[in-house]
mmCIF file of C-alpha atoms in Angstrom:
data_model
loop_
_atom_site.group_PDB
_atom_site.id
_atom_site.type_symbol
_atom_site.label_atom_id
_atom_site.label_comp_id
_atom_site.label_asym_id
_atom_site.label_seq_id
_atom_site.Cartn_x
_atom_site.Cartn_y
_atom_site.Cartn_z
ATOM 1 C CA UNK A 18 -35.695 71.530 -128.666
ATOM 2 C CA UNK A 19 -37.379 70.182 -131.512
ATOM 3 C CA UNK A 20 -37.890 73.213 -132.775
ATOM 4 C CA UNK A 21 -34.485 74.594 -132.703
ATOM 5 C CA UNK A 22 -32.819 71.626 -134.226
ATOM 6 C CA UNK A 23 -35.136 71.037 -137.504
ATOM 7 C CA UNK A 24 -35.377 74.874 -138.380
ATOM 8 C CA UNK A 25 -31.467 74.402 -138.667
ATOM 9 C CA UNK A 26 -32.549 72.147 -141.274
ATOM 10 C CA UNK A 27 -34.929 74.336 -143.004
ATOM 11 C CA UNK A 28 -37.811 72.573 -141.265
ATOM 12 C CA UNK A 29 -40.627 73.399 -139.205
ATOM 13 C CA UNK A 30 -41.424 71.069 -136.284
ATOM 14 C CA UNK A 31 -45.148 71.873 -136.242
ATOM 15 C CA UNK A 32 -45.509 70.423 -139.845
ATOM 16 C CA UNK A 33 -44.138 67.031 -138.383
ATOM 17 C CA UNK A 34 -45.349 64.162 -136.297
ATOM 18 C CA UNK A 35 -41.941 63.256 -133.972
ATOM 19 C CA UNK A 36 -41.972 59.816 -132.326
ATOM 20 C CA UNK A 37 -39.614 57.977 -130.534
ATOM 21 C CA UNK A 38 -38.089 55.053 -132.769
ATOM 22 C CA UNK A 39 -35.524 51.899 -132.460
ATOM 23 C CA UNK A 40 -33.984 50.058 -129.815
ATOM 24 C CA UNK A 41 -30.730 51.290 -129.471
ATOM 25 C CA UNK A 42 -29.592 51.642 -126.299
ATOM 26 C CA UNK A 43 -27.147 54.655 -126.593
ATOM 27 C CA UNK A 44 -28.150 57.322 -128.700
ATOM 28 C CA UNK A 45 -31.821 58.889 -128.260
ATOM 29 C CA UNK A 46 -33.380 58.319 -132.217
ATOM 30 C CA UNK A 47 -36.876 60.010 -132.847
ATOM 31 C CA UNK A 48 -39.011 59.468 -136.427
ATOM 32 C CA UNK A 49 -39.863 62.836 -138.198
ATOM 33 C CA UNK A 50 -42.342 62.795 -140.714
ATOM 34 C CA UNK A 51 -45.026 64.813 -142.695
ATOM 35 C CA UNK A 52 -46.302 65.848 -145.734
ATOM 36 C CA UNK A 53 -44.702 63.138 -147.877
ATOM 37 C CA UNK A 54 -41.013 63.906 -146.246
ATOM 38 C CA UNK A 55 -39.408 61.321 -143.392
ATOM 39 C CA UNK A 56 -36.017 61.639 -141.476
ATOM 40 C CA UNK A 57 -34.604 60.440 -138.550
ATOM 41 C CA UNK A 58 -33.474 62.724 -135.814
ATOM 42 C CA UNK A 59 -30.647 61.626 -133.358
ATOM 43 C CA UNK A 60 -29.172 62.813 -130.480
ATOM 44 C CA UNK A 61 -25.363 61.473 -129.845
ATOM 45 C CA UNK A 62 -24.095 60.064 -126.422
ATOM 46 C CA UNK A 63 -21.222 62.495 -126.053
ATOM 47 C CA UNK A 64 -21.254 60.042 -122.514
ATOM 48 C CA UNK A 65 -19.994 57.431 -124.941
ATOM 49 C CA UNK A 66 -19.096 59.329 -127.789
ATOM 50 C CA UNK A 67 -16.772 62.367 -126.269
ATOM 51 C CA UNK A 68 -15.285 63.312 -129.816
ATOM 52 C CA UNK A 69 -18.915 63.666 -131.231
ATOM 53 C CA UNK A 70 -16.401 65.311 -134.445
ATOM 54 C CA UNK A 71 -14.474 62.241 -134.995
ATOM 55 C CA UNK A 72 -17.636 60.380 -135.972
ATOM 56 C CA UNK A 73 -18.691 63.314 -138.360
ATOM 57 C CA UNK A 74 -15.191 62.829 -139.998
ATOM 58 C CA UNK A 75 -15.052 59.274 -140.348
ATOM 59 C CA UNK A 76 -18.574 59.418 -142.170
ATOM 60 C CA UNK A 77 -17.823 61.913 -144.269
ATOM 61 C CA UNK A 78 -14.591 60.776 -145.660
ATOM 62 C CA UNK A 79 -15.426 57.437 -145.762
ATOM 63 C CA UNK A 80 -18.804 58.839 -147.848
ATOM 64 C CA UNK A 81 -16.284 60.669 -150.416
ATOM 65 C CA UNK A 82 -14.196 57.607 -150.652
ATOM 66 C CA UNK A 83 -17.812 55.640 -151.309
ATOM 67 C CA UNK A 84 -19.237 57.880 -153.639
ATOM 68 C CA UNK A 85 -16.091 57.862 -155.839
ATOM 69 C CA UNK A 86 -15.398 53.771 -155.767
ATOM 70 C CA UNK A 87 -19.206 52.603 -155.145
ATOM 71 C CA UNK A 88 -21.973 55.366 -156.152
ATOM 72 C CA UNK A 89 -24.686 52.344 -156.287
ATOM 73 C CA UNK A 90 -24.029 51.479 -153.049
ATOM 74 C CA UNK A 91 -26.385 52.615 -149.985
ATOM 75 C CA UNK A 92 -24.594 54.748 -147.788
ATOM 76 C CA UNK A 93 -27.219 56.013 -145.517
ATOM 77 C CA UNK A 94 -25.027 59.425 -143.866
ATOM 78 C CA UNK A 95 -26.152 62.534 -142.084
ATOM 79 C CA UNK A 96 -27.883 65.506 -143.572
ATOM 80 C CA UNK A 97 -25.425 68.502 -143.081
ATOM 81 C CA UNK A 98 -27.404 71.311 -141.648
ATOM 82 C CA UNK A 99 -28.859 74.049 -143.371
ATOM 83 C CA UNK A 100 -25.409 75.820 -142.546
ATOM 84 C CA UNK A 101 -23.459 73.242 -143.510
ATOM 85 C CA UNK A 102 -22.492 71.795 -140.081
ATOM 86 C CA UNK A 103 -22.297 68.125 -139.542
ATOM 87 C CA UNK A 104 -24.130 68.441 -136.246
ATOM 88 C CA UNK A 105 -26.540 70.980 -134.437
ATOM 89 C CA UNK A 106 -25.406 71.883 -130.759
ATOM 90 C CA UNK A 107 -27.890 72.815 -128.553
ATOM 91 C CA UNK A 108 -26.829 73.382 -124.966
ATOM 92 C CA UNK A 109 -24.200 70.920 -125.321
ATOM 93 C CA UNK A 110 -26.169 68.569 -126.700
ATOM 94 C CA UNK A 111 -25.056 67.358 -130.199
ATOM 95 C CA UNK A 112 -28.363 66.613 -132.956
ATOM 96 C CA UNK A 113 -27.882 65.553 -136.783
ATOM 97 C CA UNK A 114 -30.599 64.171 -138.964
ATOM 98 C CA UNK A 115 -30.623 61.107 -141.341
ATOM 99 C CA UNK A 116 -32.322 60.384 -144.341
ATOM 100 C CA UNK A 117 -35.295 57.946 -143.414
ATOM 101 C CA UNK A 118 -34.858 54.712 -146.069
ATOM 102 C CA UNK A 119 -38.225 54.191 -147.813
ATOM 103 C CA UNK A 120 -39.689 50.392 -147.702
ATOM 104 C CA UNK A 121 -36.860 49.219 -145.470
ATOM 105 C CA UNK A 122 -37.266 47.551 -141.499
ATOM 106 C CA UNK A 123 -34.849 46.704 -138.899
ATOM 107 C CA UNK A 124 -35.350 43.770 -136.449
ATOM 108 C CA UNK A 125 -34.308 43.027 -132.835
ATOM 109 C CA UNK A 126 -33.467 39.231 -132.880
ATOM 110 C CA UNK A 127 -32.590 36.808 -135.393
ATOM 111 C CA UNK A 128 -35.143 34.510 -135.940
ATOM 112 C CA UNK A 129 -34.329 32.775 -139.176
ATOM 113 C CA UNK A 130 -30.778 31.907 -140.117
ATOM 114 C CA UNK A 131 -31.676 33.921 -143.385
ATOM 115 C CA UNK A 132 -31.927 36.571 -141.367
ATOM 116 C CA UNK A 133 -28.166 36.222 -140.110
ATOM 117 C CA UNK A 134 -27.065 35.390 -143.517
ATOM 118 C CA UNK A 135 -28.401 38.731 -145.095
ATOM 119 C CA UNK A 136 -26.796 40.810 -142.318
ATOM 120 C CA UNK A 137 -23.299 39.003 -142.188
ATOM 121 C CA UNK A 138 -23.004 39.779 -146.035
ATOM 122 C CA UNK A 139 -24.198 43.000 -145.697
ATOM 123 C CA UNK A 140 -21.255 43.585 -142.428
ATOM 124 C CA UNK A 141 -19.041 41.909 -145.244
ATOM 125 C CA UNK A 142 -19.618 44.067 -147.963
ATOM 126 C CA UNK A 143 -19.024 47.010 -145.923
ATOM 127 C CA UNK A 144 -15.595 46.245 -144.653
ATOM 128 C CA UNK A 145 -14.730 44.672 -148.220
ATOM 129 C CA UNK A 146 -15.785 47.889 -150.640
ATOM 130 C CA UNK A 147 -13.335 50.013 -148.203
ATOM 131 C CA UNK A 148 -10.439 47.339 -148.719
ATOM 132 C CA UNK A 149 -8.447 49.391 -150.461
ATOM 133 C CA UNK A 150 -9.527 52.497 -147.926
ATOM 134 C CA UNK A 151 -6.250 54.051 -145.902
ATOM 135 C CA UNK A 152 -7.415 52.713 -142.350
ATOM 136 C CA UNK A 153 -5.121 55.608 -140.984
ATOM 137 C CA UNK A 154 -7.295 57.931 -142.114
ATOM 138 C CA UNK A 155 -10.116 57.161 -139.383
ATOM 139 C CA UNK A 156 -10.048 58.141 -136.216
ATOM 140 C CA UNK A 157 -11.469 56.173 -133.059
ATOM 141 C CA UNK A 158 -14.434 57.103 -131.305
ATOM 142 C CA UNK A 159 -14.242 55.229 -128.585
ATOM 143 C CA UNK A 160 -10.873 54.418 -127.672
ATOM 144 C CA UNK A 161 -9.361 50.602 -126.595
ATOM 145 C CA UNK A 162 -13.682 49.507 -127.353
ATOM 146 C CA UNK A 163 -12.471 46.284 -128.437
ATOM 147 C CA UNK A 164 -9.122 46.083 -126.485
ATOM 148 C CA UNK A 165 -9.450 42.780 -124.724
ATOM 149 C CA UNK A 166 -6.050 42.730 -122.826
ATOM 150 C CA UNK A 167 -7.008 46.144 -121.390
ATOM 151 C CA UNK A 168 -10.570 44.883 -120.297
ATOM 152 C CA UNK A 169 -8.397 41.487 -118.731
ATOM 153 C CA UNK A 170 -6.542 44.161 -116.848
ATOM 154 C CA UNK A 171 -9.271 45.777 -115.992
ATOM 155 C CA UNK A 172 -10.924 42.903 -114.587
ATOM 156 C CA UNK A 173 -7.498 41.994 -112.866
ATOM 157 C CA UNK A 174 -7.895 45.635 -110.787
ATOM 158 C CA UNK A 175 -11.496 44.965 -110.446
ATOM 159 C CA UNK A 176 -10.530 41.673 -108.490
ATOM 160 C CA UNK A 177 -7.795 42.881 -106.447
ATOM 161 C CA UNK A 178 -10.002 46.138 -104.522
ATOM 162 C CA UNK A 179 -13.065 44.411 -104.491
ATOM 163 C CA UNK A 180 -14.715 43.603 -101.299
ATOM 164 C CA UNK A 181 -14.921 39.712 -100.166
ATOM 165 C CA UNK A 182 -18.970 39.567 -100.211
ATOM 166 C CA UNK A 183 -18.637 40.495 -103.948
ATOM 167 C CA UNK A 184 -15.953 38.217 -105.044
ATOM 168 C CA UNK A 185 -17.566 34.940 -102.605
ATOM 169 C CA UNK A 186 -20.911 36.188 -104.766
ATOM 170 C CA UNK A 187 -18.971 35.749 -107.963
ATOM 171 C CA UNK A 188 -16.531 32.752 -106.993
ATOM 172 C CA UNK A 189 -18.019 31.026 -109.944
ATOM 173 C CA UNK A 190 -17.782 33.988 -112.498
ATOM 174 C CA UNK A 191 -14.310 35.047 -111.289
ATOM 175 C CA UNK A 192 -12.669 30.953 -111.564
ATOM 176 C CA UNK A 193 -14.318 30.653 -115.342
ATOM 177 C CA UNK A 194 -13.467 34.254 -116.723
ATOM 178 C CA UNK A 195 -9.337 32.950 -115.108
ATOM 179 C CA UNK A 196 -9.695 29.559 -116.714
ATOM 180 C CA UNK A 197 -10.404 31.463 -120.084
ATOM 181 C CA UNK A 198 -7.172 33.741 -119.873
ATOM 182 C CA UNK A 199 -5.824 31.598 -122.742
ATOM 183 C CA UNK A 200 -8.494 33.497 -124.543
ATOM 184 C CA UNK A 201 -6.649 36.838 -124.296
ATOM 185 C CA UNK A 202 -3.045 35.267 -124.622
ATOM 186 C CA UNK A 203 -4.078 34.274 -127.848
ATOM 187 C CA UNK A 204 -5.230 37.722 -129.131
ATOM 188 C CA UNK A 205 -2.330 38.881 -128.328
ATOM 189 C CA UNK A 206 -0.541 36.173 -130.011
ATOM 190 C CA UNK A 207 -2.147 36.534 -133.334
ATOM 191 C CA UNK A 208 -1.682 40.702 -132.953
ATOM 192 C CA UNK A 209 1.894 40.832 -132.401
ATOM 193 C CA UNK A 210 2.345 37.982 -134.688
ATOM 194 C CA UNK A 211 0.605 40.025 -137.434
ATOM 195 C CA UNK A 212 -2.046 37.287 -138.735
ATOM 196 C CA UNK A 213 -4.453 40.060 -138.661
ATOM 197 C CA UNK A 214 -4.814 43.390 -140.630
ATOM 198 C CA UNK A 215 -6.291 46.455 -139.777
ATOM 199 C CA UNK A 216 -9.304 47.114 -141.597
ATOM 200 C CA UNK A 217 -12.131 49.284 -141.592
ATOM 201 C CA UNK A 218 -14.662 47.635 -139.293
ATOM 202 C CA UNK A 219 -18.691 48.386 -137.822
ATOM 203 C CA UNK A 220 -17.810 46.817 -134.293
ATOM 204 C CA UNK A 221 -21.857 47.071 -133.828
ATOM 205 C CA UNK A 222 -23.183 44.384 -135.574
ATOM 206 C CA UNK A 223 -25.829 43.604 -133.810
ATOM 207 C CA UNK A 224 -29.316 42.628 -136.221
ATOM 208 C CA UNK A 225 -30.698 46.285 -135.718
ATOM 209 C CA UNK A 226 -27.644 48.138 -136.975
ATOM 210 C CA UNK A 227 -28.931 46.524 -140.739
ATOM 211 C CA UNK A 228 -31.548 47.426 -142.843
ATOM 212 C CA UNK A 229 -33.645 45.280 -144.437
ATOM 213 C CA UNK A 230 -35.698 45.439 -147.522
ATOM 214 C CA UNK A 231 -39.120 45.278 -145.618
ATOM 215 C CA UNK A 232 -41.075 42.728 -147.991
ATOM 216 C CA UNK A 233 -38.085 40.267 -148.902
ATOM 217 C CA UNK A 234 -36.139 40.559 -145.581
ATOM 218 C CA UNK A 235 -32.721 41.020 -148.177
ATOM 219 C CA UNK A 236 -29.930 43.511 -146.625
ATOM 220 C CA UNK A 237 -30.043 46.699 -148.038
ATOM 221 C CA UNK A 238 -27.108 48.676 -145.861
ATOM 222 C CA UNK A 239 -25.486 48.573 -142.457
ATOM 223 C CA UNK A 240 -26.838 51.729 -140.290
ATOM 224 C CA UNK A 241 -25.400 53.054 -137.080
ATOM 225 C CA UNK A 242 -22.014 53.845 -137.869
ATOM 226 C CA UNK A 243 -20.877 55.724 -135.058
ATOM 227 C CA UNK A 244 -18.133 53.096 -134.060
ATOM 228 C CA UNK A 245 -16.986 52.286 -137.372
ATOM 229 C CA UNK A 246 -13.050 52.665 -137.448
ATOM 230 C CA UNK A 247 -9.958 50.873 -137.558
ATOM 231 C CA UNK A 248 -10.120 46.884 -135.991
ATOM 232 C CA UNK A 249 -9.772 43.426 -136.911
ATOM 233 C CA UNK A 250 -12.410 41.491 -138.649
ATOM 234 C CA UNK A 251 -13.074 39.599 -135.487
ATOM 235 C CA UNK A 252 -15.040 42.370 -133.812
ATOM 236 C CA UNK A 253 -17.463 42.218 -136.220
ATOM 237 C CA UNK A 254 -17.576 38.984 -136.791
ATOM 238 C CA UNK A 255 -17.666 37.843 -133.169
ATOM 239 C CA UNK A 256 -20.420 40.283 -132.273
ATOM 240 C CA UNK A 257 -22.462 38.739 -134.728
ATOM 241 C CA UNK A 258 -20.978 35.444 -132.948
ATOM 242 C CA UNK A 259 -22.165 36.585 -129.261
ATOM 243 C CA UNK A 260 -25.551 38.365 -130.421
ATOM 244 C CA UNK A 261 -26.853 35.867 -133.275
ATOM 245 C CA UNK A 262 -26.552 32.565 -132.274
ATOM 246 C CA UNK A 263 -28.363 32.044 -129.339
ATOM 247 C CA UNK A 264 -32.451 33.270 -129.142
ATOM 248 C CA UNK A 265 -31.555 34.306 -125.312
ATOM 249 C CA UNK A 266 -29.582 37.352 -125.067
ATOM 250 C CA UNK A 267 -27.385 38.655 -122.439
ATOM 251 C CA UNK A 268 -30.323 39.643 -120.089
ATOM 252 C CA UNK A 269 -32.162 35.969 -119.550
ATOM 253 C CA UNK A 270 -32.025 34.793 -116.030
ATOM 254 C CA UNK A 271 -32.685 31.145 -117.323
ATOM 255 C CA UNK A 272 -29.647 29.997 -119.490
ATOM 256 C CA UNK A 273 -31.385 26.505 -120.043
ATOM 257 C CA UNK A 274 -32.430 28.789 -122.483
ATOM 258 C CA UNK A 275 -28.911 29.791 -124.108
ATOM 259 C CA UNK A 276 -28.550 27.034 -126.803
ATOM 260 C CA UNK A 277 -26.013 28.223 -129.798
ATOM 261 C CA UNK A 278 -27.981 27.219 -133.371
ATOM 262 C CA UNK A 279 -25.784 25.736 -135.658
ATOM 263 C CA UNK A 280 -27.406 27.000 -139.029
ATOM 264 C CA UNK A 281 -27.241 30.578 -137.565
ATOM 265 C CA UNK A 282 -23.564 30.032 -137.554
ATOM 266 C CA UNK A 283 -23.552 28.405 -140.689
ATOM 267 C CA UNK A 284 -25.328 31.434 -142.347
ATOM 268 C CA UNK A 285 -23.016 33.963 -140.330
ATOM 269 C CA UNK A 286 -19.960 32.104 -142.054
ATOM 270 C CA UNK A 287 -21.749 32.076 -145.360
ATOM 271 C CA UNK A 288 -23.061 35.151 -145.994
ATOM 272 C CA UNK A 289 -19.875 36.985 -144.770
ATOM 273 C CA UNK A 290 -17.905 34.954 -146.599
ATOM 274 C CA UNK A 291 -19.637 35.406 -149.777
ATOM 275 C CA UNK A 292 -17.787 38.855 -149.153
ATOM 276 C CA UNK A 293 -14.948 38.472 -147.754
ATOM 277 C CA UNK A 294 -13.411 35.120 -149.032
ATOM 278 C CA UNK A 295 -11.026 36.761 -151.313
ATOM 279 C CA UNK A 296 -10.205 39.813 -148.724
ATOM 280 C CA UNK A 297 -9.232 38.139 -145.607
ATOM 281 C CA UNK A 298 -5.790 36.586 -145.531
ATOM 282 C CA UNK A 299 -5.465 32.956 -144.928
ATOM 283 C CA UNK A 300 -3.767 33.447 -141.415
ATOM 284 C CA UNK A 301 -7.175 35.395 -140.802
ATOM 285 C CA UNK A 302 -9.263 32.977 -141.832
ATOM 286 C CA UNK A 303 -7.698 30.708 -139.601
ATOM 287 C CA UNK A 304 -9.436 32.913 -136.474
ATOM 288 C CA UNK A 305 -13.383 32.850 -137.854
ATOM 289 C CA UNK A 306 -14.278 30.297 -134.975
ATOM 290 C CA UNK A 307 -12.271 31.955 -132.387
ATOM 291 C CA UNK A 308 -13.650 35.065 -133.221
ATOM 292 C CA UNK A 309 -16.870 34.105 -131.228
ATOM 293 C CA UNK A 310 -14.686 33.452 -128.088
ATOM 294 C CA UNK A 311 -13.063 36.519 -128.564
ATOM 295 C CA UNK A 312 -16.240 38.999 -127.873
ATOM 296 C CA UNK A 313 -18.062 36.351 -125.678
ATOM 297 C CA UNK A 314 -15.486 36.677 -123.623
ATOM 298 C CA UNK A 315 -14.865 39.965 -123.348
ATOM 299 C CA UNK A 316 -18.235 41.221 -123.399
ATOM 300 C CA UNK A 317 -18.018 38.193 -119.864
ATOM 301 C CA UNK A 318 -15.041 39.950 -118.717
ATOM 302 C CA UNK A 319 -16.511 43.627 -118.572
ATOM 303 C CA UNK A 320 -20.072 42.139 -116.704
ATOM 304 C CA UNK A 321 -17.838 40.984 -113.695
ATOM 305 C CA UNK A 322 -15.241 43.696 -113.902
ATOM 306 C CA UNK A 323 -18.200 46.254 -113.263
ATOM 307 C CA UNK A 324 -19.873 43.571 -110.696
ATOM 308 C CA UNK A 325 -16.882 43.772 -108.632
ATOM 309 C CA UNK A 326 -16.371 47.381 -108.945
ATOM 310 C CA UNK A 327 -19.689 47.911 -107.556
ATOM 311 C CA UNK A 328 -21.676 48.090 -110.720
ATOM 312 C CA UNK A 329 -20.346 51.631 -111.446
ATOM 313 C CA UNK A 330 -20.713 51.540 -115.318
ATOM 314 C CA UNK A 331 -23.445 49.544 -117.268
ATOM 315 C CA UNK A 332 -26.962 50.259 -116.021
ATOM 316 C CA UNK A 333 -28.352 47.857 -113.125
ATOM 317 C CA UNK A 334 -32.164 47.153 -112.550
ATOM 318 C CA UNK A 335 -31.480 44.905 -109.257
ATOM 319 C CA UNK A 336 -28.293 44.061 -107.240
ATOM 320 C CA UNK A 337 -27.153 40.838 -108.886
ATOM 321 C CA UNK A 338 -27.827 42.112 -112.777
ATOM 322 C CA UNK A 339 -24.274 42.301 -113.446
ATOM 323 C CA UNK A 340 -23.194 38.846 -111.783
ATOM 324 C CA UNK A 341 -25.970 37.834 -113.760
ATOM 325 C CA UNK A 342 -25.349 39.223 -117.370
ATOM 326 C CA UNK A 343 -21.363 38.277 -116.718
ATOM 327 C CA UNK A 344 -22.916 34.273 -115.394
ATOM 328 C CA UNK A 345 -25.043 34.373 -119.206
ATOM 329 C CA UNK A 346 -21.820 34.950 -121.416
ATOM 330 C CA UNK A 347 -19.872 32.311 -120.011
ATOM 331 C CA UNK A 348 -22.476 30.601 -120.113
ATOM 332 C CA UNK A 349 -22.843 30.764 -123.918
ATOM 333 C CA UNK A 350 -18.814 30.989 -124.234
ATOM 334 C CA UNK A 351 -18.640 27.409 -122.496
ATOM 335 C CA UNK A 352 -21.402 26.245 -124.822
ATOM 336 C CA UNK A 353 -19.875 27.943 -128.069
ATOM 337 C CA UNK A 354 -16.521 26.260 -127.379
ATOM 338 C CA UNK A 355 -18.206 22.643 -126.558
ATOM 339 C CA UNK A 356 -19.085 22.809 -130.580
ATOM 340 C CA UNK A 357 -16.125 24.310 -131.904
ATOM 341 C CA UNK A 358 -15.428 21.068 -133.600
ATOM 342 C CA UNK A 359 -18.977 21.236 -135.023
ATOM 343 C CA UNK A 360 -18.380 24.510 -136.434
ATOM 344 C CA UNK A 361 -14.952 23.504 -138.092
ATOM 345 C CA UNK A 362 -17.270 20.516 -139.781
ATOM 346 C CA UNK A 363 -19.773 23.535 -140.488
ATOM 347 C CA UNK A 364 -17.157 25.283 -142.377
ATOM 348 C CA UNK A 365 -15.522 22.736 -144.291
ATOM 349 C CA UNK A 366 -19.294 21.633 -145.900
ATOM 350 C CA UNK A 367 -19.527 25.296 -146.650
ATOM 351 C CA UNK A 368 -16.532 25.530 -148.812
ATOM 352 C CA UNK A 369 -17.426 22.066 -150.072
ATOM 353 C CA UNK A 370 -20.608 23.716 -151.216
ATOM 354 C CA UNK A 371 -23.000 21.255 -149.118
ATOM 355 C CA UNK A 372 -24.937 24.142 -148.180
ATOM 356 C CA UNK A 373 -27.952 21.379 -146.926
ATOM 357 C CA UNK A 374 -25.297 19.521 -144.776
ATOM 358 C CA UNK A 375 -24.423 22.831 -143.431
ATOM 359 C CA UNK A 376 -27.813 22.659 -142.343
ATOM 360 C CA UNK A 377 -29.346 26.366 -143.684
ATOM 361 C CA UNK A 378 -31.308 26.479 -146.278
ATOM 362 C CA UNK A 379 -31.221 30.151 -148.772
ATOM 363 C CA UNK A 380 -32.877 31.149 -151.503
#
């Protein structure tokens, strides 16, 4: 295989080490390097990703839009094959290769609030250099991703045909994810309302999916940009919410251990908003804090949906991993909302510019 797919790029496998690389959990991603050269190889989830085209589209004309309003900037696209294809097909299987970014890391975790702060402005920048983009002109890749009154609905169906040993199991789950409903009402609220706009959105912002000059730890680019397309600025935002604030993510057993860290937040706010201040409309502004709750929740929602359906879509590694993952996110949802107040405090000291009282400290 790796032979086929880098001689459609002009280059011989045997002249390259190949390693596995990264953390992502959907794509396969492989380091190829040699003789002073370095790429990355990726195969694409056409599971997830069943319009692997749509992806090569949105790239490309969002890379002509870039290249003509920010040339500077460090848009890190696929290599188009040596016949000019965006991808290389090989038994169904979909391949493209990336340019490998010299003297730059990604991490797993946020450790350091600066850490948040560099990646929120560098989620910011993105969606605020394609402000003036024509949305409409993307295409989605994964349809209804961030729809949260479809994955209510879902959850709704989920409840209804599931068995009664599975819903006594999640009694606790199930009560919590129905107390939260006002969650969703409000979404819809604020969409039919119109307080948000449609912009051009990662909705992947975990830490990994930035890079990171490898000796300062400043953002260099966002990477990953397979779901980029049109959404609200509370996807991103909230995923950086849901996957930044707390050390434990949605896997730990032991949610003594979920604890939401205020200066995290406070850098999230910052460092997006260093971007984004003069973008977002004020009605939009109004929704930074419930952005969290937004993708906490949903991200709950679609753990006990799947537990009740009989665990039929994310991966399981023992009966009660669902239950489990779905028992973690309201777990952190019901701590994020017991300091919402905080975070309003948070935000006013911001734009106050009492960084220290905000409690982060940047260079």
């Amino acid at each position: 295989m790796f032979q086929a797919v880098l001689g459609a790029y002009g280059l011989n496998a045997e002249k390259f080490k190949i390693e596995p690389f990264g953390s992502g959990l959907i794509n396969h991603t492989w380091k190829v390097y040699g003789e002073g050269l370095a790429y990355i190889l990726q195969e694409v989830n056409t599971e997830v990703f069943r319009q692997p085209q749509n992806i090569a589209q949105n790239i490309e004309t969002i890379k002509k839009y870039l290249d003509q309003t920010a040339p500077k900037y460090l848009f890190v696209a696929p290599i188009a094959a040596a016949n000019g294809d965006d991808f290389v097909v090989i038994d169904d299987h979909f391949y493209r290769i990336f340019p490998f970014v010299e003297n730059s890391c990604a991490i797993d975790f946020v450790h350091q609030p600066e850490q948040a702060y560099h990646a929120a402005k560098q989620f910011g920048k993105f969606t605020r250099m394609l402000c003036a983009f024509n949305v409409q002109k993307l295409k989605p890749t994964i349809e209804d991703f961030h729809n949260l009154p479809l994955r209510v609905e879902q959850f709704k169906k989920a409840l209804e045909q599931a068995g009664d040993e599975r819903i006594n199991e999640a009694k606790f789950a199930i009560d919590e994810i129905i107390r939260h409903y006002d969650i969703e009402e409000q979404y819809v609220h604020m969409v039919d309302s119109g307080a948000l706009n449609l912009r051009v959105v990662h909705h992947d912002t975990k830490i990994s999916n930035v890079l990171l000059q490898a000796e300062t730890g400043v953002g260099l680019c966002v990477i990953d940009l397979d779901t980029v397309m049109p959404g609200y600025f509370i996807s991103d935002v909230g995923d950086m919410m849901r996957t930044y604030l707390s050390e434990a993510n949605e896997e730990e057993k032991d949610f003594s251990k979920i604890a939401i860290r205020e200066d995290v937040f406070a850098a999230i706010h910052k460092g997006y908003m260093e971007e984004m201040d003069q973008v977002l409309a004020f009605t939009e502004k109004q929704f930074f804090i419930y952005s969290g709750k937004f993708m906490i929740y949903m991200q709950a929602v679609r753990f006990i949906a799947d537990f009740l359906n009989g665990d039929i879509y994310y991966k399981t590694n023992y009966p009660e991993h669902n239950l489990v993952r779905g028992l973690n996110q309201i777990d952190l949802l019901n701590k994020y909302v017991a300091k919402e107040s905080k975070f309003e405090e948070i935000i006013k000291k911001i734009n106050e510019n009492r960084v220290n009282d905000a409690k982060i400290i940047l260079n």
